Amino acid sequence: MSHIVIDETRCKGCGLCTIACPRKLVAMSDTPNSMGYTVAVFCDAEKCTGCALCAEMCPDVAIAVFKDK
Amino acid sequence: MKQVFQKPESLKDVQTHFCPGCSHGSVHRLAAEAMDEFGIRAETIGVASVGCSVFLYSYFDVDVIEAPHGRAPAVATGAKRARPDRIVFTYQGDGDLAAIGTAEIIHAANRGEDITVIFVNNTTYGMTGGQMAPTTMVGQKTSTSPYGRDQNKDGYPIRMAELLAQLEGVGFSARVAVNSPKNVMQAKKLMKTAFQYQVEKKGFSFIEVLAVCPTNWGMSPLAANEHLGNEMIPYFPLGVYRNTSNL
Amino acid sequence: MSTKLFVKGNEAVAMAAIEAGCRYYFGYPITPQSDIPEYLSRELPPLGGEFIQAESEVAAINMLLGASATGVRCMTSSSGPGISLKQEGISFMAGSELPGVIVDIMRQGPGLGGIDASQADYWQATRGGGHGGYRIIVLAPSSVQEMYDLTMQAFDLSDIYRIPVMVLADSVIGQMKESIVANPRPVTELPAKDWAVRGRREGQSQNVVKSLKLGDGEMEAFHWKMHARYQELADKECRWEELQTDDATLVVTAFGSAARIARTAVAMAREEGLKVGLLRPITLFPFPQKAYTQLTRHCKRLLDIELNTGQMIDDVRLSVAKDAEVEFYGRPPGAGSLPTPEELLEQIKKHYS
Ligand SMILES: Cc1ncc(C[n+]2csc(CCOP(=O)(O)OP(=O)(O)O)c2C)c(N)n1
Ligand code: SF4
Ligand code: SF4
Ligand code: SF4
Ligand SMILES: [Mg+2]
């Protein structure tokens, strides 16, 4: 199944990935990381197409994308 | 399962000091991807400017020379003439390139130096606390234009990509933005073209990237990116302004 | 093989640079040093070198910085207003421990001043000139032969100590023609430039040339390191010339073009039976303090002659024995302000006792 992995240690909680995903599969959590930023979370692995738009928008290269096939 | 997106090799695996949502991170990544694409990491020399991107050497896994404020194109000229077989790029902000370093960029471009210039236009002096830049929008309030930029006193924002496209020495000049996935994809493509120019020895290449500085704009990253699209792009149109080799 | 030549001082500088292996020159026209870029614009390209007439001295010094950072020998030259513009780059080079040769054919100032001979930039040259508290090596030729020899040595000193070197002369020496012996570059063992930025080849670690030092204690450590290096320079690299000082009761001290005229005046004084000598510093930084200390153990009177109102005299006073007297005669720069030997002889007699 296509999915993304968000590196919580790199995420600065800017939220740009949340509006980049055409399927709205990324949301902001309330959990702060070690730098104090509330990190982004991936919601629904079922629907992810592996299009990588979320990752392309992330200024901190915090998202790795895996695609089926 | 195939990994289709990962950190480019030319970027070190470290956290940057940039503020949340700052475009510098995206521009670093796009430049590093272009280096990976052409396999030039081991032969690249970066020239850092003075601005929020001064720590170029902390993030790019390439040799780096630090230039005085605005002088990166002159430093790059010296390096490239001495080592013509290396890939030399500068990475400069709008204060650095379009104010204090105007002479150096114009003449490096006009000589047609075989270098690539990455110009990050965030309409402000990010590093020094958000003062007015030569690219600050008319009416934009900054810490030194508290009443908003007044075109009668401060002039109009400079469009560098168009200006440099007038020079015969320039091979490639383009303006891109990193405020939306669509624009990022276009920026990615043209960043590669900019490096391709140098790899194929086709002459001076210049890529202006419209960027956000959420911290000094006093906006959230989301609002800043929206602002870039609504306010900056109409004044600083995206596009390729010169492409002499049709790459 | 050594060749005999009859050339201008400025040409000797350019020839020596080429002999020293310098293939990269960056400059901007300004009188009285334009013979240097003119010569190199003609001679470097056939040798596979690069000559760039930069858009300004600011650009030229930064091109020097960029080329030097990649490990090659390179040079720039200028005068007065142009040297002022170069100070930003010189400070960055000093802060980045970059070698590089800067030739200053002094003209008058302040401001646009004039193009005649002057020694008004002694302070600017020997005190660093730019911000941050650093020193550069300063060599002061006094003949066309020395223009050649010292320019050649400037490259070695700069590479060995990783400090920019300035060759400080003026239009008298730059424009005058003399016979010289153009000696080939001596074989000197030089340290490897493993710090140079050449693109990190596989397996090699990243090289960074920078002056920004934000780490805890990093800047302080840098300053102490450079302080020690300046001390090493003072111990090992001071150069000076002494002429008939052994029995002298009055010693004239002067550098560069002023020393040429003083030399004639000293010879005239000797002919009249006066026990007069000459002490001529060749390195202005490091300043040959020891030469003055030793000399003033037996000779208690010095006459310092400069083409300014008194700049080197600061260093002379710091170097002499406590009970020595230092007199001064200066001719501040200006058209027609070059003193004659007779004029200096008169000064010698005035202070001779
Ligand atoms: C000669 C000189 N003048 C001023 C400065 C202070 N300074 C540092 S960065 C900067 C402006 C940076 O703005 P910009 O180039 O737009 O880069 P940004 O931080 O926005 O990316 C200034 C004025 C300096 N370092 N050197
Ligand atoms: S890869 Fe595409 S679909 Fe999947 S989360 Fe990212 S943007 Fe959404
Ligand atoms: S774009 Fe990147 S840094 Fe910003 S919230 Fe998403 S994962 Fe975090
Ligand atoms: S101040 Fe602005 S330009 Fe600098 S890192 Fe922060 S957001 Fe980026
Ligand atoms: Mg800026």
XYZ file of C-alpha atoms and ligand atoms in Angstrom:
720
model
C 0.000 0.000 0.000
C 1.349 3.445 -0.896
C 2.124 5.485 2.150
C 4.266 8.221 3.593
C 6.529 8.302 6.634
C 6.890 11.596 8.445
C 10.175 12.057 10.291
C 8.977 13.656 13.488
C 12.430 14.851 14.404
C 12.636 16.951 11.245
C 9.049 18.227 11.102
C 8.613 21.856 12.111
C 4.842 21.782 12.053
C 4.446 24.347 9.290
C 1.364 22.589 7.930
C 2.230 22.990 4.260
C 1.866 19.247 3.655
C -1.704 19.325 4.904
C -2.869 21.542 2.074
C -0.629 19.876 -0.490
C -2.287 16.456 -0.273
C -5.074 16.241 -2.824
C -6.741 13.633 -0.618
C -6.318 15.497 2.654
C -4.448 12.592 4.199
C -2.113 14.661 6.333
C -3.211 16.558 9.407
C -1.595 18.389 12.266
C -1.420 16.660 15.618
C -1.192 18.202 19.079
C 1.973 16.299 19.877
C 5.133 18.378 20.085
C 8.469 16.909 19.019
C 11.800 17.475 20.735
C 12.055 20.956 19.207
C 8.603 21.829 20.505
C 6.863 21.814 17.142
C 3.519 20.059 16.828
C 4.118 17.557 14.094
C 2.160 16.458 11.051
C 0.567 13.002 10.988
C -0.447 10.717 8.163
C -4.093 9.709 8.511
C -5.372 7.190 6.053
C -3.006 4.725 4.430
C -5.833 3.212 2.401
C -6.251 6.243 0.185
C -2.648 7.340 -0.382
C -1.604 7.267 -4.025
C 2.083 7.901 -3.392
C 1.901 11.053 -5.509
C 4.521 12.714 -3.229
C 2.963 16.172 -3.445
C 3.052 16.430 0.336
C 6.776 15.704 0.311
C 7.433 18.148 -2.509
C 5.853 20.897 -0.405
C 7.740 20.106 2.781
C 10.549 22.654 3.276
C 12.218 20.399 5.815
C 12.406 17.200 3.784
C 10.606 15.420 6.594
C 8.454 13.166 4.419
C 9.492 9.937 2.712
C 7.040 8.506 0.178
C 6.595 4.848 -0.745
C 4.563 3.771 -3.714
C 2.974 0.454 -4.573
C 4.471 -1.393 -7.546
C 7.082 -1.054 -2.567
C 9.348 1.554 -3.940
C 10.556 4.696 -2.237
C 9.628 7.482 -4.628
C 10.651 10.443 -2.511
C 13.641 10.802 -0.243
C 16.188 13.324 0.880
C 18.639 13.997 -1.953
C 22.190 12.774 -1.355
C 23.691 16.198 -1.890
C 21.901 17.386 1.252
C 23.327 16.384 4.603
C 21.072 14.517 6.988
C 20.702 17.362 9.441
C 17.948 19.622 10.689
C 18.165 23.162 9.306
C 18.019 26.357 11.353
C 15.332 27.826 9.075
C 12.039 28.924 10.616
C 8.983 26.677 10.115
C 7.659 27.029 6.572
C 10.666 29.002 5.332
C 11.204 28.531 1.604
C 14.983 28.306 1.944
C 14.564 24.648 2.911
C 12.638 23.903 -0.290
C 15.143 25.743 -2.464
C 18.035 23.868 -0.825
C 16.296 20.594 -1.550
C 15.575 21.464 -5.188
C 19.172 22.521 -5.794
C 20.459 19.328 -4.147
C 18.135 17.222 -6.312
C 19.531 18.873 -9.423
C 23.071 18.058 -8.246
C 22.066 14.445 -7.658
C 20.416 14.289 -11.066
C 23.623 15.279 -12.839
C 25.889 13.380 -10.441
C 27.974 16.455 -9.756
C 28.105 16.500 -5.960
C 31.795 15.633 -5.794
C 32.814 18.343 -8.208
C 30.575 21.149 -7.051
C 31.717 24.298 -5.281
C 28.993 26.313 -3.586
C 29.396 29.994 -2.864
C 27.432 31.103 0.190
C 26.142 34.632 0.543
C 25.278 36.576 3.676
C 21.663 36.170 4.670
C 19.601 33.411 6.251
C 21.282 30.974 3.854
C 24.795 31.713 5.119
C 25.157 28.183 6.522
C 25.124 26.612 3.060
C 28.041 24.382 4.091
C 26.069 22.936 6.989
C 23.373 21.603 4.681
C 24.936 20.896 1.289
C 27.445 18.072 1.168
C 29.731 20.015 -1.176
C 32.792 22.239 -0.789
C 31.798 25.806 0.029
C 33.349 29.269 -0.049
C 31.725 31.984 2.021
C 31.535 35.331 0.216
C 31.147 38.819 1.662
C 27.616 40.239 1.452
C 26.681 40.648 -2.228
C 30.001 39.471 -3.642
C 29.166 35.839 -4.330
C 29.145 36.252 -8.146
C 32.670 37.749 -8.017
C 33.892 34.986 -5.701
C 32.277 32.405 -7.987
C 33.941 34.042 -10.994
C 37.371 33.660 -9.388
C 36.680 30.048 -8.425
C 35.282 29.061 -11.817
C 38.099 30.690 -13.784
C 40.630 28.897 -11.601
C 38.776 25.556 -11.784
C 36.808 25.591 -15.041
C 36.071 21.863 -14.770
C 34.119 22.291 -11.534
C 30.461 23.218 -11.117
C 30.170 26.517 -9.284
C 26.921 27.936 -7.962
C 25.968 30.879 -5.796
C 22.964 31.004 -3.498
C 21.858 34.548 -2.699
C 19.017 36.450 -1.105
C 17.353 39.550 -2.531
C 19.198 41.982 -0.272
C 22.461 40.290 -1.124
C 21.956 40.058 -4.888
C 19.660 42.939 -5.780
C 20.969 45.656 -3.426
C 24.561 45.500 -2.212
C 25.626 43.007 -4.875
C 23.987 44.577 -7.930
C 27.251 45.360 -9.679
C 28.666 41.891 -9.090
C 25.602 40.035 -10.418
C 25.163 42.258 -13.475
C 28.786 41.955 -14.521
C 29.167 38.256 -13.808
C 26.045 37.752 -15.944
C 27.272 40.106 -18.618
C 30.628 38.336 -18.857
C 28.653 35.154 -19.292
C 30.470 33.404 -16.457
C 29.811 29.688 -16.551
C 28.116 29.635 -13.164
C 24.622 29.014 -11.814
C 23.003 31.639 -9.620
C 20.132 30.717 -7.309
C 18.326 33.851 -6.225
C 15.875 33.568 -3.341
C 13.487 36.496 -3.413
C 11.505 36.758 -0.177
C 10.985 40.547 -0.489
C 12.853 41.233 2.722
C 16.141 41.115 4.611
C 15.329 37.946 6.507
C 18.499 37.539 8.498
C 18.714 41.052 9.864
C 15.119 41.205 11.027
C 12.880 41.954 8.078
C 14.009 45.313 6.749
C 12.984 46.676 3.353
C 14.671 45.019 0.386
C 14.918 46.187 -3.236
C 12.235 43.585 -3.956
C 9.833 44.637 -1.189
C 6.348 45.104 -2.654
C 4.853 48.578 -2.979
C 2.932 49.209 0.223
C 4.584 46.335 2.063
C 5.359 47.168 5.669
C 8.744 46.130 6.935
C 10.823 47.164 9.933
C 12.359 50.007 7.889
C 9.267 50.823 5.845
C 6.764 51.094 8.706
C 4.377 53.101 6.509
C 4.717 50.663 3.649
C 7.104 50.853 0.709
C 6.537 54.157 -1.054
C 7.418 53.912 -4.739
C 8.050 57.663 -4.889
C 10.764 57.487 -2.279
C 11.917 53.901 -2.348
C 11.393 53.022 -5.987
C 9.621 49.984 -7.319
C 10.577 46.392 -6.573
C 13.282 45.189 -8.971
C 12.506 42.330 -11.329
C 15.890 40.645 -11.574
C 14.991 37.716 -13.839
C 13.726 40.092 -16.538
C 16.579 42.538 -16.035
C 19.277 39.918 -16.437
C 17.493 38.392 -19.415
C 18.402 41.572 -21.302
C 22.102 40.767 -21.129
C 23.750 38.982 -24.029
C 26.007 37.027 -21.673
C 23.082 35.254 -20.029
C 22.159 31.763 -21.218
C 19.208 31.094 -18.975
C 17.009 33.250 -16.787
C 13.790 32.140 -15.178
C 11.489 32.862 -12.261
C 9.777 30.144 -10.285
C 7.928 29.890 -6.966
C 7.668 27.261 -4.247
C 4.293 28.181 -2.767
C 2.205 25.310 -4.187
C 2.824 21.729 -5.323
C 2.307 22.773 -8.933
C 4.823 25.606 -8.701
C 7.289 23.405 -6.847
C 7.163 20.853 -9.681
C 7.904 23.601 -12.204
C 10.669 24.978 -9.987
C 12.192 21.504 -9.798
C 12.247 21.252 -13.573
C 13.767 24.689 -14.151
C 16.305 24.272 -11.330
C 17.593 21.281 -13.252
C 17.699 23.321 -16.445
C 19.727 25.978 -14.653
C 22.343 23.397 -13.626
C 22.162 21.689 -17.019
C 23.343 24.934 -18.572
C 26.533 24.753 -16.593
C 26.984 21.003 -16.960
C 26.755 21.402 -20.738
C 28.853 24.593 -20.669
C 26.071 26.654 -22.204
C 26.736 29.771 -20.178
C 25.477 31.794 -17.246
C 22.241 30.555 -15.691
C 19.995 32.392 -13.268
C 16.982 31.106 -11.416
C 14.919 33.420 -9.230
C 12.745 31.674 -6.674
C 9.836 33.556 -5.126
C 9.962 32.624 -1.476
C 8.205 33.259 1.802
C 9.625 34.591 5.040
C 6.720 33.829 7.405
C 8.658 35.110 10.397
C 9.316 38.603 9.108
C 6.082 38.841 7.170
C 4.273 38.146 10.424
C 2.183 35.409 8.844
C 1.633 31.713 9.324
C 3.384 29.576 6.700
C 0.026 28.797 5.091
C -0.997 32.456 4.914
C 2.437 33.434 3.636
C 2.257 30.957 0.757
C -1.188 32.218 -0.126
C 0.080 35.791 -0.010
C 2.941 34.865 -2.329
C 0.459 33.527 -4.871
C -1.967 36.427 -4.601
C 0.402 39.385 -4.267
C 3.880 38.491 -5.451
C 3.257 36.421 -8.561
C 1.142 39.094 -10.294
C 4.040 41.560 -9.911
C 6.835 38.999 -10.380
C 5.414 36.788 -13.148
C 6.699 33.239 -13.297
C 8.314 32.061 -16.482
C 11.434 31.565 -18.543
C 12.822 34.905 -19.700
C 15.858 33.705 -21.581
C 16.857 30.260 -22.778
C 19.440 30.632 -25.508
C 20.119 26.920 -25.925
C 16.476 25.869 -25.678
C 17.207 23.371 -22.921
C 68.477 30.910 -15.882
C 68.820 34.534 -14.831
C 68.141 37.211 -17.437
C 69.182 40.837 -17.457
C 66.366 43.246 -18.216
C 65.783 46.967 -18.321
C 62.211 47.423 -17.136
C 59.770 49.584 -15.197
C 59.047 48.734 -11.577
C 55.449 47.871 -12.352
C 56.516 45.548 -15.152
C 58.970 43.853 -12.820
C 56.063 43.106 -10.479
C 54.048 41.542 -13.291
C 57.025 39.499 -14.539
C 57.829 38.224 -11.069
C 54.207 37.173 -10.568
C 54.338 35.054 -13.703
C 57.694 33.565 -12.704
C 56.211 32.762 -9.281
C 53.530 30.685 -10.977
C 50.690 33.174 -10.656
C 48.266 32.627 -13.542
C 45.238 34.527 -12.250
C 45.014 38.273 -12.051
C 41.974 40.413 -11.249
C 42.120 44.188 -11.309
C 40.647 47.530 -12.200
C 42.503 50.417 -13.868
C 43.925 53.168 -11.688
C 47.013 55.324 -12.056
C 49.860 54.760 -11.232
C 49.613 50.960 -11.402
C 47.884 50.321 -14.730
C 51.065 48.924 -16.312
C 50.542 45.834 -14.153
C 47.091 44.871 -15.531
C 48.158 45.952 -19.008
C 51.166 43.673 -18.933
C 49.245 40.736 -17.506
C 46.292 41.134 -19.879
C 48.802 40.529 -22.654
C 50.968 37.836 -21.048
C 48.610 35.650 -19.021
C 46.225 34.326 -21.705
C 48.994 32.744 -23.842
C 50.160 30.952 -20.679
C 46.703 29.489 -20.125
C 46.042 31.947 -17.330
C 43.123 34.245 -16.697
C 43.051 38.013 -16.675
C 39.837 39.744 -15.670
C 39.263 43.459 -15.743
C 36.702 43.512 -12.980
C 33.809 45.948 -12.642
C 35.395 47.423 -9.505
C 38.134 46.819 -6.992
C 35.482 45.307 -4.742
C 34.757 42.697 -7.388
C 38.466 42.198 -8.146
C 39.425 41.399 -4.551
C 36.487 39.004 -4.270
C 37.537 37.243 -7.464
C 40.934 36.910 -5.816
C 39.228 35.435 -2.770
C 37.355 32.913 -4.934
C 40.382 31.872 -6.954
C 42.626 31.657 -3.893
C 40.036 29.505 -2.114
C 40.500 26.884 -4.833
C 44.227 26.779 -4.103
C 45.779 28.669 -7.023
C 48.300 31.519 -6.890
C 46.640 34.812 -7.763
C 47.199 38.539 -7.576
C 45.466 41.893 -7.711
C 46.887 45.402 -7.764
C 45.609 48.920 -7.230
C 46.264 52.259 -5.599
C 44.677 54.614 -3.015
C 40.919 54.662 -3.663
C 41.026 51.143 -5.086
C 42.913 49.750 -2.112
C 40.249 51.301 0.141
C 37.571 49.397 -1.783
C 39.533 46.185 -1.441
C 39.581 46.337 2.351
C 36.322 44.396 2.698
C 37.747 41.500 0.729
C 41.135 41.659 2.450
C 39.407 41.377 5.829
C 37.427 38.351 4.608
C 40.593 36.766 3.212
C 42.394 37.353 6.496
C 39.445 35.876 8.375
C 39.412 32.871 6.042
C 43.221 32.409 6.216
C 43.526 32.770 2.466
C 46.778 33.565 0.703
C 46.870 36.145 -2.071
C 49.110 38.944 -3.278
C 47.907 42.545 -3.321
C 50.123 45.167 -4.929
C 49.593 48.754 -3.759
C 51.335 51.391 -5.856
C 50.517 54.206 -3.465
C 49.219 57.537 -4.657
C 48.274 60.613 -2.689
C 45.185 61.022 -0.611
C 42.868 61.267 1.167
C 40.083 61.083 -1.356
C 40.985 61.297 -4.993
C 44.206 63.013 -3.934
C 46.656 62.851 -6.802
C 48.823 60.422 -8.649
C 52.293 61.428 -7.494
C 54.447 59.477 -5.081
C 53.260 59.144 -1.516
C 53.761 57.050 1.573
C 50.489 58.110 3.122
C 49.120 54.571 3.182
C 51.671 53.095 5.593
C 49.080 52.960 8.354
C 46.378 51.524 6.107
C 48.731 48.805 4.901
C 50.404 47.842 8.161
C 47.390 48.046 10.456
C 45.260 45.704 8.385
C 43.056 48.333 6.763
C 39.740 46.549 7.137
C 37.649 45.574 10.146
C 38.160 42.896 12.734
C 41.728 43.196 13.961
C 44.103 41.371 11.663
C 47.500 41.967 10.093
C 48.820 41.289 6.628
C 52.433 40.915 5.567
C 53.711 44.152 4.001
C 56.823 44.266 1.809
C 58.344 47.593 0.792
C 60.599 47.468 -2.268
C 62.940 50.351 -2.862
C 64.263 49.474 -6.334
C 63.020 47.800 -9.484
C 65.109 44.746 -8.588
C 63.269 44.540 -5.277
C 59.931 44.975 -7.019
C 60.832 41.741 -8.796
C 62.361 39.859 -5.880
C 59.833 40.832 -3.228
C 56.829 40.126 -5.468
C 58.202 36.633 -6.018
C 58.744 36.153 -2.280
C 55.284 37.535 -1.552
C 53.706 34.425 -3.082
C 55.784 32.041 -0.972
C 55.221 33.967 2.254
C 51.496 34.101 1.570
C 51.267 30.364 0.915
C 53.403 29.449 3.919
C 51.626 31.633 6.460
C 48.151 31.710 4.860
C 48.074 35.481 5.230
C 47.489 37.982 2.384
C 50.691 39.786 1.415
C 50.854 43.371 0.235
C 53.678 44.723 -1.900
C 53.713 48.419 -0.987
C 55.429 50.809 -3.394
C 54.651 54.124 -5.053
C 54.823 55.764 -8.457
C 58.534 56.580 -8.074
C 59.464 52.903 -7.992
C 56.524 51.752 -10.102
C 57.295 54.024 -13.017
C 61.093 54.119 -12.917
C 63.155 51.945 -15.263
C 66.213 50.120 -13.975
C 68.321 47.159 -14.967
C 67.427 44.051 -13.071
C 68.446 40.444 -12.950
C 65.296 38.392 -13.347
C 66.172 35.354 -11.277
C 64.183 32.159 -11.708
C 61.761 31.133 -8.991
C 63.668 29.557 -6.131
C 62.749 26.037 -5.092
C 60.907 26.431 -1.834
C 59.127 23.740 0.070
C 55.554 24.862 0.437
C 52.823 23.366 2.580
C 50.134 21.400 0.728
C 46.905 23.334 0.270
C 44.754 20.550 1.653
C 42.291 23.152 2.920
C 41.439 24.331 -0.606
C 37.938 24.125 -2.014
C 38.139 22.100 -5.197
C 34.917 20.151 -5.106
C 35.034 17.277 -2.661
C 36.232 14.275 -4.547
C 34.864 10.926 -3.400
C 36.048 9.862 -0.001
C 37.397 13.269 0.852
C 35.818 15.320 3.543
C 34.108 18.615 2.875
C 36.308 21.705 2.695
C 34.846 25.048 3.662
C 36.566 28.406 3.342
C 34.851 30.876 5.624
C 35.351 33.632 8.133
C 32.105 33.224 10.083
C 32.979 31.791 13.492
C 30.014 31.359 15.777
C 31.118 28.365 17.836
C 31.741 28.815 21.545
C 35.239 30.222 21.893
C 35.943 29.716 18.192
C 36.595 33.365 17.423
C 38.772 33.927 20.441
C 40.823 30.848 19.556
C 41.231 32.147 16.011
C 42.566 35.470 17.232
C 45.100 33.832 19.534
C 46.163 31.489 16.760
C 46.756 34.417 14.416
C 48.492 36.347 17.178
C 50.954 33.473 17.501
C 51.412 33.401 13.742
C 52.207 37.123 13.676
C 54.752 36.477 16.438
C 56.291 33.709 14.339
C 56.508 36.151 11.431
C 58.269 38.669 13.653
C 60.752 35.996 14.748
C 61.493 34.559 11.324
C 60.632 36.892 8.494
C 61.797 40.406 9.356
C 63.925 41.902 6.617
C 65.856 45.130 6.567
C 68.947 46.708 5.125
C 71.643 48.451 7.148
C 74.199 50.703 5.553
C 77.207 52.073 7.419
C 75.490 51.897 10.792
C 78.414 50.371 12.741
C 80.187 53.623 13.539
C 77.255 55.964 12.934
C 76.263 58.605 15.429
C 73.158 59.409 13.410
C 71.156 56.832 11.479
C 68.591 57.809 8.913
C 65.625 55.466 8.652
C 63.233 55.381 5.708
C 61.459 52.842 3.505
C 60.662 52.537 -0.187
C 61.139 55.596 -2.351
C 62.077 57.845 0.582
C 64.913 55.437 1.367
C 66.279 55.847 -2.174
C 66.698 59.577 -1.707
C 67.959 59.095 1.842
C 70.609 56.691 0.558
C 72.049 59.395 -1.683
C 71.924 61.936 1.137
C 73.734 59.505 3.477
C 76.475 58.990 0.868
C 76.844 62.768 0.533
C 77.131 63.104 4.313
C 79.796 60.399 4.441
C 81.758 62.259 1.777
C 81.750 65.221 4.103
C 83.094 63.002 6.866
C 79.856 62.716 8.866
C 79.282 59.371 10.552
C 75.815 58.734 9.184
C 74.152 55.404 8.356
C 70.881 54.115 6.945
C 68.424 51.592 8.329
C 65.806 50.613 5.772
C 62.984 48.267 6.780
C 62.011 45.949 3.927
C 59.216 44.193 5.789
C 56.887 46.823 7.246
C 54.849 44.064 8.843
C 56.455 42.281 10.530
C 58.327 45.431 11.467
C 62.048 44.714 12.091
C 61.930 45.831 15.720
C 65.088 43.960 16.674
C 67.158 45.872 14.146
C 66.187 49.138 15.845
C 66.664 47.785 19.350
C 70.152 46.535 18.525
C 71.137 49.652 16.616
C 70.070 52.037 19.344
C 72.268 50.230 21.871
C 75.168 52.153 20.349
C 73.618 54.828 18.142
C 71.286 57.063 20.098
C 69.995 59.329 17.379
C 67.688 58.452 14.498
C 66.235 60.603 11.752
C 63.062 59.158 10.304
C 62.201 60.400 6.822
C 58.819 59.712 5.222
C 56.666 61.043 2.401
C 53.880 61.824 4.866
C 53.576 63.640 8.178
C 54.788 60.687 10.225
C 53.398 57.189 10.189
C 56.224 54.631 10.331
C 57.640 56.712 13.152
C 55.070 55.078 15.454
C 56.729 51.717 14.844
C 60.223 53.175 15.056
C 59.501 54.755 18.450
C 58.131 51.454 19.738
C 61.303 49.673 18.629
C 64.202 51.855 19.763
C 66.037 51.784 23.091
C 64.450 53.979 25.768
C 67.217 56.587 25.711
C 67.287 56.980 21.913
C 66.044 60.145 20.243
C 63.943 59.880 17.110
C 63.773 62.992 14.938
C 61.391 63.299 12.025
C 61.420 64.923 8.643
C 58.372 64.484 6.435
C 57.211 65.717 3.084
C 53.500 65.021 2.898
C 52.431 63.928 -0.537
C 51.623 66.444 -3.248
C 52.777 67.328 -6.745
C 56.346 68.599 -6.520
C 56.706 67.382 -2.941
C 59.497 64.882 -3.485
C 62.473 65.964 -1.350
C 65.919 66.314 -2.922
C 69.062 64.632 -1.544
C 70.447 68.086 -0.738
C 67.354 68.861 1.273
C 67.764 65.643 3.242
C 71.479 66.315 3.736
C 70.534 69.601 5.319
C 68.237 67.725 7.718
C 71.011 65.254 8.484
C 73.345 68.113 9.362
C 70.674 69.780 11.469
C 70.293 66.679 13.641
C 73.912 65.507 13.553
C 75.860 66.126 16.723
C 28.582 44.798 4.162
C 27.455 44.278 4.963
N 26.374 45.065 5.198
C 25.349 44.586 5.923
C 25.366 43.315 6.423
C 24.216 42.844 7.264
N 23.349 41.870 6.582
C 23.459 40.551 6.787
S 22.359 39.645 5.933
C 21.659 41.050 5.276
C 20.494 40.990 4.373
C 20.078 39.625 4.029
O 18.924 39.673 3.261
P 18.760 38.764 1.999
O 19.971 38.833 1.154
O 17.487 39.111 1.335
O 18.738 37.273 2.596
P 17.600 36.558 3.466
O 18.092 36.560 4.866
O 16.334 37.319 3.290
O 17.526 35.187 2.898
C 22.322 42.181 5.729
C 21.950 43.560 5.360
C 26.518 42.533 6.166
N 26.631 41.265 6.612
N 27.522 43.026 5.430
S 1.727 10.905 -1.202
Fe 0.091 12.081 -2.154
S -1.745 11.084 -1.470
Fe -0.149 10.316 -0.185
S -0.246 11.638 1.591
Fe 1.243 12.534 0.211
S 0.076 13.958 -1.002
Fe -1.387 12.670 -0.002
S 5.447 20.272 5.543
Fe 7.040 19.106 6.540
S 7.684 20.344 8.262
Fe 5.754 21.185 7.546
S 4.239 20.152 8.816
Fe 4.434 18.930 6.982
S 5.995 17.423 7.489
Fe 6.107 18.991 9.026
S 13.842 34.819 8.990
Fe 12.648 34.444 7.140
S 14.158 33.887 5.573
Fe 15.162 33.717 7.562
S 14.927 31.556 8.146
Fe 13.235 32.682 9.071
S 11.585 32.542 7.570
Fe 13.475 31.996 6.526
Mg 15.651 38.188 1.473
